Amino acid sequence: MKIFKLTALAVLLMASGNIFAQEFDANLQIRPRYEFRNGYKAPIPYGETPGQFISGRTRLNLNFKQEKFVTKLTIQNVRVWGDVATNTKSDVNGIQLYEAWAQYNFNENWSSRLGRQVISYDNQRILGEVDWAQQGQSHDAVMVTYKTKKSQLDLAFAYNANGETDIATPYTVPNYKTMQYAWYHTELGKINMSLLFLNTGYENKLVAPIPTPTPELKVDYMQTFGTYMNTKGKSWDGNLWFYGQTGKSATNTVSAFDAAINFNFVLTDKFKVGFGYEFLSGKSQANTSTDIKSFSPLFGTNHGFNGYMDYFYVGNHKNSVGLQDAFLKFGYVVNKWQFGLLPHAFTAANTVLDATGNEMDSYLGTEIDFTAGYAVHKFINITGGYSQMFATDTMQRLKGGDVDHTNNWAWVMINVNPQIFSFK
């Protein structure tokens, strides 16, 4: 409750201090979501009962701007309904500081931002907000931006530790120890192009018993680099990307890549179709080297790619055989309704072996995703979806579970997002 009292006091002070405050607004988000998981992320094992639950996110966003100074504060609580008793004195997750950053605009071209912030670029394949996850994703970083009318350059740096220490101690959080990146975006006629260079350093874990004094803590650096481009015409749009990865991960050499292309066509003012293909490199199960050839999307919004059932790259499929994803997209809008249908055909990018060492069929299966949304009010939206996976024995070999079982997933989400205060 203390943090809410401090937040309320800050709101009152900002609202009353009109001599200093230029712009201030506050908005609230309440987002419960019901899920039925019957083979979500992997085929459900034989005899198991599907999981069902309602998760929720509550966020309070405070935005303040005065001349060259901009700041944002976002606090949130993420919970599963019923994870504590009705008369509890405490919460499982408590209050999280999702965003807390300050930005100073030196002039119309240069600015700098520091603090806890969302880092999201382009189609969010490598760096994204991960908004589907109730907790989202944000980073503690310092960023410098140079921006003109048609281009932008962002340079950022992050360095992480467990806490305040007088001597070096192992970093035990499952996160990068240090990160640096440069992102450049420009307009080349009708083509928008972005270039990314990302350097992530992960500290190697010490194996017990850890000697005293603590030895030098080694950090392996991996580089992710590439481009994203998009363009559009009167009734079509398209995008493509290519990213490579090199360097080291857990002392192993990395050599991987990701390439994709998408096209969308507007057939009528209500109906849109599209198709695409993505190839993420992997490693053959017949390859016995220690080199890492499997591409990792790192901090991307991976739920938005390769099917909504999250069989690939959402906390899974790391250092696996890679993936080929060929898909279609159908979208229909009428009045306050939106509908989408996205079938995917998945194929392994490298050899999968059966239990006896024989090569298996590379086809993994087909997933069909259906979504619908309805705008109830300008502050209220209801969305939902149903997905079904038609998996093969090769998928079962990779993921386990039972592909002969019906594997599906359904969800319904209500997003309430009112603006509760605005002052200029």
Coordinates of C-alpha atoms in Angstrom, one line a residue:
M1 CA 0.0 0.0 0.0
K2 CA 2.9 2.3 0.6
I3 CA 3.8 2.5 -3.0
F4 CA 0.2 3.4 -4.0
K5 CA 0.2 6.2 -1.4
L6 CA 3.4 7.6 -2.8
T7 CA 2.0 7.3 -6.3
A8 CA -1.2 9.1 -5.4
L9 CA 0.8 11.9 -3.7
A10 CA 3.0 12.3 -6.8
V11 CA -0.2 12.6 -9.0
L12 CA -1.6 15.3 -6.8
L13 CA 1.6 17.2 -6.7
M14 CA 2.0 17.1 -10.5
A15 CA -1.6 18.0 -11.0
S16 CA -1.4 21.0 -8.7
G17 CA 2.0 22.3 -9.8
N18 CA 0.8 23.8 -13.0
I19 CA 3.6 26.4 -12.8
F20 CA 6.1 23.7 -13.6
A21 CA 4.1 20.8 -15.2
Q22 CA 3.5 21.0 -18.9
E23 CA 1.9 17.7 -19.6
F24 CA 0.8 14.8 -17.4
D25 CA -1.4 11.9 -17.9
A26 CA -2.3 8.7 -16.1
N27 CA -3.9 5.6 -17.5
L28 CA -4.9 2.2 -16.0
Q29 CA -4.9 -1.3 -17.5
I30 CA -6.8 -4.2 -16.1
R31 CA -6.3 -7.3 -18.3
P32 CA -7.6 -10.7 -17.2
R33 CA -7.1 -13.7 -19.6
Y34 CA -8.6 -17.2 -19.4
E35 CA -6.6 -20.1 -21.0
F36 CA -7.4 -23.7 -21.7
R37 CA -4.1 -25.5 -22.3
N38 CA -4.4 -28.9 -23.9
G39 CA -1.0 -29.4 -25.6
Y40 CA 0.3 -25.8 -25.3
K41 CA 4.1 -25.4 -26.1
A42 CA 4.3 -29.2 -26.5
P43 CA 2.0 -32.2 -27.1
I44 CA 0.1 -33.1 -23.9
P45 CA 1.3 -36.4 -22.4
Y46 CA -1.0 -39.4 -22.6
G47 CA -3.6 -39.5 -19.8
E48 CA -2.9 -35.9 -18.6
T49 CA -5.7 -33.4 -17.9
P50 CA -5.6 -30.0 -19.7
G51 CA -4.7 -27.0 -17.5
Q52 CA -7.1 -24.1 -17.0
F53 CA -6.5 -20.8 -15.3
I54 CA -7.2 -17.1 -15.4
S55 CA -4.2 -14.8 -15.2
G56 CA -4.3 -11.0 -14.9
R57 CA -2.2 -7.9 -15.3
T58 CA -2.9 -4.6 -13.6
R59 CA -0.8 -1.6 -14.7
L60 CA -0.7 2.1 -13.7
N61 CA 1.1 4.3 -16.2
L62 CA 2.2 7.8 -15.3
N63 CA 3.6 10.1 -18.1
F64 CA 5.1 13.5 -17.4
K65 CA 6.7 16.0 -19.8
Q66 CA 8.1 19.5 -19.2
E67 CA 9.9 21.2 -22.0
K68 CA 13.0 19.1 -22.6
F69 CA 12.4 16.6 -19.8
V70 CA 10.3 13.5 -20.2
T71 CA 9.7 10.7 -17.7
K72 CA 7.6 7.6 -17.3
L73 CA 6.6 5.4 -14.4
T74 CA 4.8 2.1 -14.8
I75 CA 4.0 -0.1 -11.9
Q76 CA 2.2 -3.5 -12.3
N77 CA 0.9 -6.5 -10.5
V78 CA 0.8 -9.9 -12.3
R79 CA -1.2 -12.7 -10.8
V80 CA -3.2 -15.8 -11.3
W81 CA -6.7 -15.7 -9.9
G82 CA -6.7 -17.7 -6.7
D83 CA -3.0 -17.9 -6.2
V84 CA -3.5 -16.5 -2.7
A85 CA -6.4 -16.8 -0.2
T86 CA -9.2 -14.3 -0.2
N87 CA -8.1 -13.0 3.2
T88 CA -4.3 -12.9 2.5
K89 CA -2.1 -10.1 3.8
S90 CA 0.4 -10.4 1.0
D91 CA 0.6 -11.2 -2.7
V92 CA 2.6 -13.8 -4.6
N93 CA 4.3 -11.4 -7.0
G94 CA 3.7 -8.1 -5.2
I95 CA 4.2 -4.8 -7.1
Q96 CA 6.7 -4.7 -9.9
L97 CA 8.4 -1.6 -11.3
Y98 CA 7.9 -2.3 -15.0
E99 CA 9.1 1.1 -16.3
A100 CA 10.9 3.9 -14.6
W101 CA 12.9 6.1 -16.9
A102 CA 13.9 9.7 -17.4
Q103 CA 14.7 11.3 -20.8
Y104 CA 16.3 14.6 -21.6
N105 CA 16.1 16.1 -25.0
F106 CA 19.2 18.2 -25.6
N107 CA 17.9 19.6 -28.8
E108 CA 15.6 18.5 -31.7
N109 CA 18.2 15.9 -32.7
W110 CA 19.8 14.5 -29.6
S111 CA 18.3 12.9 -26.5
S112 CA 19.2 10.5 -23.8
R113 CA 17.2 8.1 -21.7
L114 CA 18.1 6.0 -18.6
G115 CA 16.4 3.6 -16.3
R116 CA 14.0 0.7 -16.6
Q117 CA 12.6 0.9 -20.1
V118 CA 10.9 -1.1 -22.9
I119 CA 13.3 -1.7 -25.8
S120 CA 11.4 -2.6 -28.9
Y121 CA 12.2 -2.2 -32.6
D122 CA 10.8 -3.0 -36.0
N123 CA 8.6 -6.2 -36.0
Q124 CA 10.0 -7.1 -32.5
R125 CA 11.8 -10.3 -33.8
I126 CA 15.0 -9.6 -31.9
L127 CA 14.1 -6.9 -29.4
G128 CA 10.4 -6.6 -28.3
E129 CA 8.0 -5.6 -25.6
V130 CA 6.6 -9.2 -25.2
D131 CA 3.2 -7.7 -24.4
W132 CA 1.4 -11.0 -24.7
A133 CA 3.2 -12.2 -21.5
Q134 CA 1.3 -10.6 -18.6
Q135 CA 4.7 -9.4 -17.1
G136 CA 6.0 -8.0 -20.4
Q137 CA 9.7 -7.3 -20.9
S138 CA 11.8 -4.3 -19.9
H139 CA 15.5 -3.6 -19.5
D140 CA 17.7 -1.5 -17.2
A141 CA 19.7 0.5 -19.7
V142 CA 21.1 3.9 -20.8
M143 CA 20.3 5.0 -24.3
V144 CA 21.5 7.9 -26.5
T145 CA 19.4 8.8 -29.6
Y146 CA 20.2 10.9 -32.6
K147 CA 17.1 11.6 -34.8
T148 CA 16.4 13.5 -38.0
K149 CA 13.4 13.7 -40.2
K150 CA 14.1 10.4 -42.0
S151 CA 16.6 8.6 -39.8
Q152 CA 17.3 7.5 -36.3
L153 CA 20.3 6.1 -34.5
D154 CA 20.0 4.5 -31.0
L155 CA 23.1 3.5 -28.9
A156 CA 22.4 1.7 -25.6
F157 CA 24.3 0.0 -22.8
A158 CA 23.4 -2.2 -19.9
Y159 CA 25.3 -3.8 -17.0
N160 CA 23.7 -6.1 -14.5
A161 CA 24.6 -7.4 -11.0
N162 CA 22.9 -9.3 -8.3
G163 CA 23.2 -6.4 -5.9
E164 CA 25.7 -4.1 -4.2
T165 CA 29.0 -5.9 -3.5
D166 CA 32.5 -5.0 -2.4
I167 CA 34.2 -7.8 -4.3
A168 CA 33.2 -9.6 -7.5
T169 CA 30.5 -12.2 -7.1
P170 CA 28.8 -14.6 -9.6
Y171 CA 25.8 -13.2 -11.5
T172 CA 23.1 -15.7 -10.8
V173 CA 20.1 -14.1 -12.5
P174 CA 19.1 -15.9 -15.7
N175 CA 19.9 -12.8 -17.8
Y176 CA 22.8 -11.2 -19.7
K177 CA 25.6 -9.7 -17.6
T178 CA 26.1 -6.9 -20.1
M179 CA 24.6 -5.7 -23.3
Q180 CA 25.4 -3.1 -25.9
Y181 CA 23.6 -2.3 -29.2
A182 CA 23.3 0.1 -32.1
W183 CA 20.1 0.4 -34.1
Y184 CA 19.9 2.6 -37.1
H185 CA 16.7 3.3 -39.1
T186 CA 16.4 5.2 -42.3
E187 CA 14.0 5.8 -45.3
L188 CA 15.3 4.9 -48.8
G189 CA 12.6 6.1 -51.0
K190 CA 9.7 3.8 -50.4
I191 CA 11.8 1.4 -48.4
N192 CA 12.2 1.6 -44.7
M193 CA 15.4 -0.1 -43.6
S194 CA 16.8 -0.8 -40.1
L195 CA 20.2 -2.1 -39.2
L196 CA 21.0 -3.8 -35.8
F197 CA 24.2 -4.8 -34.1
L198 CA 23.6 -6.3 -30.7
N199 CA 26.4 -7.6 -28.3
T200 CA 25.3 -9.7 -25.3
G201 CA 27.6 -11.0 -22.7
Y202 CA 26.6 -13.9 -20.5
E203 CA 28.6 -14.9 -17.5
N204 CA 29.7 -18.5 -17.3
K205 CA 28.4 -20.2 -14.2
L206 CA 30.9 -21.4 -11.6
V207 CA 30.6 -25.1 -10.7
A208 CA 30.6 -26.1 -7.0
P209 CA 32.6 -26.3 -4.9
I210 CA 33.5 -22.6 -5.7
P211 CA 37.1 -21.9 -4.6
T212 CA 38.0 -19.0 -2.3
P213 CA 38.9 -16.4 -3.2
T214 CA 36.4 -16.3 -6.1
P215 CA 38.2 -16.8 -9.4
E216 CA 37.9 -14.4 -12.3
L217 CA 34.4 -14.5 -13.7
K218 CA 34.4 -15.2 -17.4
V219 CA 31.9 -13.6 -19.8
D220 CA 31.1 -15.0 -23.2
Y221 CA 30.0 -12.5 -25.8
M222 CA 27.6 -13.2 -28.7
Q223 CA 26.9 -10.9 -31.5
T224 CA 23.5 -10.6 -33.3
F225 CA 23.4 -8.4 -36.4
G226 CA 21.3 -7.9 -39.5
T227 CA 18.6 -5.9 -41.2
Y228 CA 14.8 -5.5 -41.4
M229 CA 13.2 -3.8 -44.4
N230 CA 9.6 -3.1 -45.2
T231 CA 7.7 -1.3 -48.0
K232 CA 4.2 -0.8 -49.2
G233 CA 2.1 0.1 -52.2
K234 CA -1.5 1.2 -52.6
S235 CA -3.0 -2.3 -51.8
W236 CA -0.1 -4.3 -50.6
D237 CA 2.8 -4.3 -48.2
G238 CA 5.8 -6.5 -47.6
N239 CA 8.8 -7.0 -45.3
L240 CA 11.9 -9.2 -45.0
W241 CA 14.7 -9.6 -42.5
F242 CA 18.0 -11.4 -42.1
Y243 CA 20.0 -11.8 -38.9
G244 CA 23.2 -13.6 -38.2
Q245 CA 24.7 -14.7 -34.9
T246 CA 28.4 -15.2 -34.1
G247 CA 30.6 -15.2 -31.0
K248 CA 30.5 -17.5 -28.0
S249 CA 27.8 -19.0 -25.7
A250 CA 28.7 -21.1 -22.7
T251 CA 32.3 -21.3 -24.2
N252 CA 30.8 -22.8 -27.4
T253 CA 31.3 -21.2 -30.8
V254 CA 28.1 -19.7 -32.3
S255 CA 27.2 -19.6 -36.0
A256 CA 23.5 -19.2 -36.8
F257 CA 21.1 -17.1 -38.9
D258 CA 17.4 -16.2 -39.4
A259 CA 15.8 -15.2 -42.7
A260 CA 12.2 -14.4 -43.5
I261 CA 9.9 -12.7 -46.1
N262 CA 6.2 -11.7 -45.9
F263 CA 3.7 -10.2 -48.3
N264 CA 0.2 -8.9 -47.5
F265 CA -2.6 -7.9 -50.0
V266 CA -5.7 -5.8 -49.4
L267 CA -8.4 -7.4 -51.5
T268 CA -11.3 -5.2 -50.2
D269 CA -11.7 -2.6 -47.5
K270 CA -12.6 -5.5 -45.2
F271 CA -10.6 -8.5 -46.4
K272 CA -6.8 -8.9 -46.3
V273 CA -4.6 -11.9 -47.2
G274 CA -0.9 -12.7 -46.9
F275 CA 1.7 -15.3 -47.0
G276 CA 5.3 -15.7 -45.6
Y277 CA 8.2 -18.0 -44.9
E278 CA 10.8 -18.0 -42.2
F279 CA 14.0 -20.1 -41.9
L280 CA 15.7 -20.3 -38.5
S281 CA 19.0 -22.3 -38.6
G282 CA 19.6 -25.2 -36.3
K283 CA 21.8 -28.2 -35.7
S284 CA 21.5 -31.7 -37.1
Q285 CA 21.1 -34.3 -34.4
A286 CA 23.7 -36.3 -36.3
N287 CA 26.2 -33.5 -35.7
T288 CA 28.4 -34.2 -32.7
S289 CA 30.4 -31.0 -32.5
T290 CA 29.9 -28.5 -29.7
D291 CA 29.3 -25.6 -32.0
I292 CA 26.0 -23.8 -31.7
K293 CA 24.2 -23.5 -35.0
S294 CA 20.7 -22.8 -33.7
F295 CA 19.5 -19.2 -34.0
S296 CA 18.1 -17.6 -30.8
P297 CA 15.7 -14.7 -31.2
L298 CA 16.9 -13.5 -27.8
F299 CA 14.5 -10.7 -26.6
G300 CA 11.9 -10.9 -29.3
T301 CA 8.2 -11.0 -29.0
N302 CA 8.3 -14.7 -30.0
H303 CA 4.6 -15.4 -29.4
G304 CA 3.9 -13.3 -32.5
F305 CA 5.9 -15.7 -34.7
N306 CA 5.8 -19.4 -35.6
G307 CA 2.3 -20.1 -34.3
Y308 CA 0.4 -18.9 -31.3
M309 CA 0.7 -22.2 -29.5
D310 CA 4.3 -21.3 -28.7
Y311 CA 5.9 -24.6 -29.7
F312 CA 9.0 -22.7 -30.8
Y313 CA 11.3 -20.1 -29.2
V314 CA 9.0 -19.1 -26.3
G315 CA 11.2 -20.5 -23.5
N316 CA 11.9 -23.6 -25.6
H317 CA 13.5 -25.0 -28.8
K318 CA 16.9 -23.4 -27.8
N319 CA 19.9 -25.1 -29.5
S320 CA 17.5 -27.5 -31.3
V321 CA 17.3 -28.4 -35.0
G322 CA 16.0 -25.1 -36.2
L323 CA 12.7 -24.4 -38.0
Q324 CA 11.1 -23.8 -41.4
D325 CA 7.7 -22.0 -41.1
A326 CA 5.5 -21.5 -44.2
F327 CA 2.3 -19.7 -43.4
L328 CA -0.8 -18.0 -44.7
K329 CA -2.7 -15.0 -43.2
F330 CA -6.4 -14.1 -43.6
G331 CA -7.9 -11.0 -42.0
Y332 CA -11.5 -9.8 -42.0
V333 CA -12.9 -6.6 -40.4
V334 CA -16.5 -5.7 -40.1
N335 CA -18.1 -3.1 -37.9
K336 CA -16.5 -3.5 -34.4
W337 CA -15.3 -7.1 -35.2
Q338 CA -11.9 -8.4 -36.3
F339 CA -11.2 -11.9 -37.4
G340 CA -7.9 -13.7 -38.3
L341 CA -7.0 -17.1 -39.6
L342 CA -3.3 -18.2 -39.7
P343 CA -2.4 -21.7 -40.8
H344 CA 1.3 -22.7 -40.4
A345 CA 3.2 -25.7 -41.9
F346 CA 6.3 -26.5 -39.8
T347 CA 9.4 -28.4 -41.0
A348 CA 12.6 -29.1 -39.1
A349 CA 15.6 -27.2 -40.6
N350 CA 18.0 -30.1 -39.9
T351 CA 18.1 -33.8 -39.4
V352 CA 16.0 -35.4 -36.6
L353 CA 16.9 -38.9 -35.6
D354 CA 14.7 -41.6 -34.1
A355 CA 15.6 -43.7 -31.1
T356 CA 17.5 -46.1 -33.2
G357 CA 19.5 -43.4 -35.0
N358 CA 17.6 -43.4 -38.3
E359 CA 16.6 -40.1 -40.0
M360 CA 13.0 -39.1 -39.5
D361 CA 10.7 -37.1 -41.8
S362 CA 11.4 -33.4 -41.5
Y363 CA 7.7 -32.4 -41.5
L364 CA 6.7 -31.5 -37.9
G365 CA 3.1 -30.6 -38.3
T366 CA 0.5 -28.0 -39.1
E367 CA -1.0 -25.5 -36.7
I368 CA -4.2 -23.5 -37.4
D369 CA -4.8 -20.3 -35.4
F370 CA -8.1 -18.5 -35.3
T371 CA -8.6 -15.2 -33.5
A372 CA -11.5 -12.8 -33.0
G373 CA -11.8 -9.4 -31.4
Y374 CA -14.6 -7.0 -30.5
A375 CA -14.4 -3.4 -29.5
V376 CA -17.0 -3.0 -26.7
H377 CA -16.1 0.5 -25.8
K378 CA -13.2 2.9 -26.5
F379 CA -11.7 1.7 -23.3
I380 CA -12.7 -2.0 -23.5
N381 CA -11.7 -4.7 -26.0
I382 CA -12.5 -8.4 -25.9
T383 CA -10.3 -10.8 -27.8
G384 CA -10.1 -14.6 -28.0
G385 CA -8.7 -17.4 -30.0
Y386 CA -8.6 -21.1 -30.7
S387 CA -5.6 -23.0 -32.0
Q388 CA -5.0 -26.6 -32.9
M389 CA -1.8 -28.5 -33.6
F390 CA -1.8 -31.5 -36.0
A391 CA 1.7 -32.8 -35.1
T392 CA 3.7 -35.7 -36.4
D393 CA 5.9 -38.4 -34.9
T394 CA 8.9 -36.1 -35.6
M395 CA 7.4 -33.4 -33.4
Q396 CA 6.8 -35.9 -30.7
R397 CA 10.4 -37.0 -30.9
L398 CA 11.5 -33.4 -30.4
K399 CA 8.9 -32.2 -27.9
G400 CA 7.6 -35.4 -26.2
G401 CA 4.0 -35.9 -25.2
D402 CA 1.4 -37.6 -27.4
V403 CA 0.7 -36.4 -30.9
D404 CA -2.2 -38.9 -31.3
H405 CA -4.0 -36.9 -28.6
T406 CA -6.0 -33.8 -29.6
N407 CA -3.7 -30.9 -29.0
N408 CA -5.4 -27.5 -28.8
W409 CA -5.4 -24.2 -26.9
A410 CA -8.1 -21.6 -26.4
W411 CA -8.2 -18.3 -24.7
V412 CA -10.4 -15.2 -24.0
M413 CA -9.0 -11.9 -22.8
I414 CA -10.6 -8.6 -21.7
N415 CA -8.5 -5.5 -21.9
V416 CA -9.8 -2.5 -19.9
N417 CA -7.5 0.6 -20.5
P418 CA -9.1 3.9 -19.5
Q419 CA -7.3 7.2 -19.3
I420 CA -8.0 8.3 -15.7
F421 CA -6.3 11.7 -15.7
S422 CA -4.9 14.1 -18.2
F423 CA -3.4 17.6 -17.6
K424 CA -1.8 20.2 -19.9

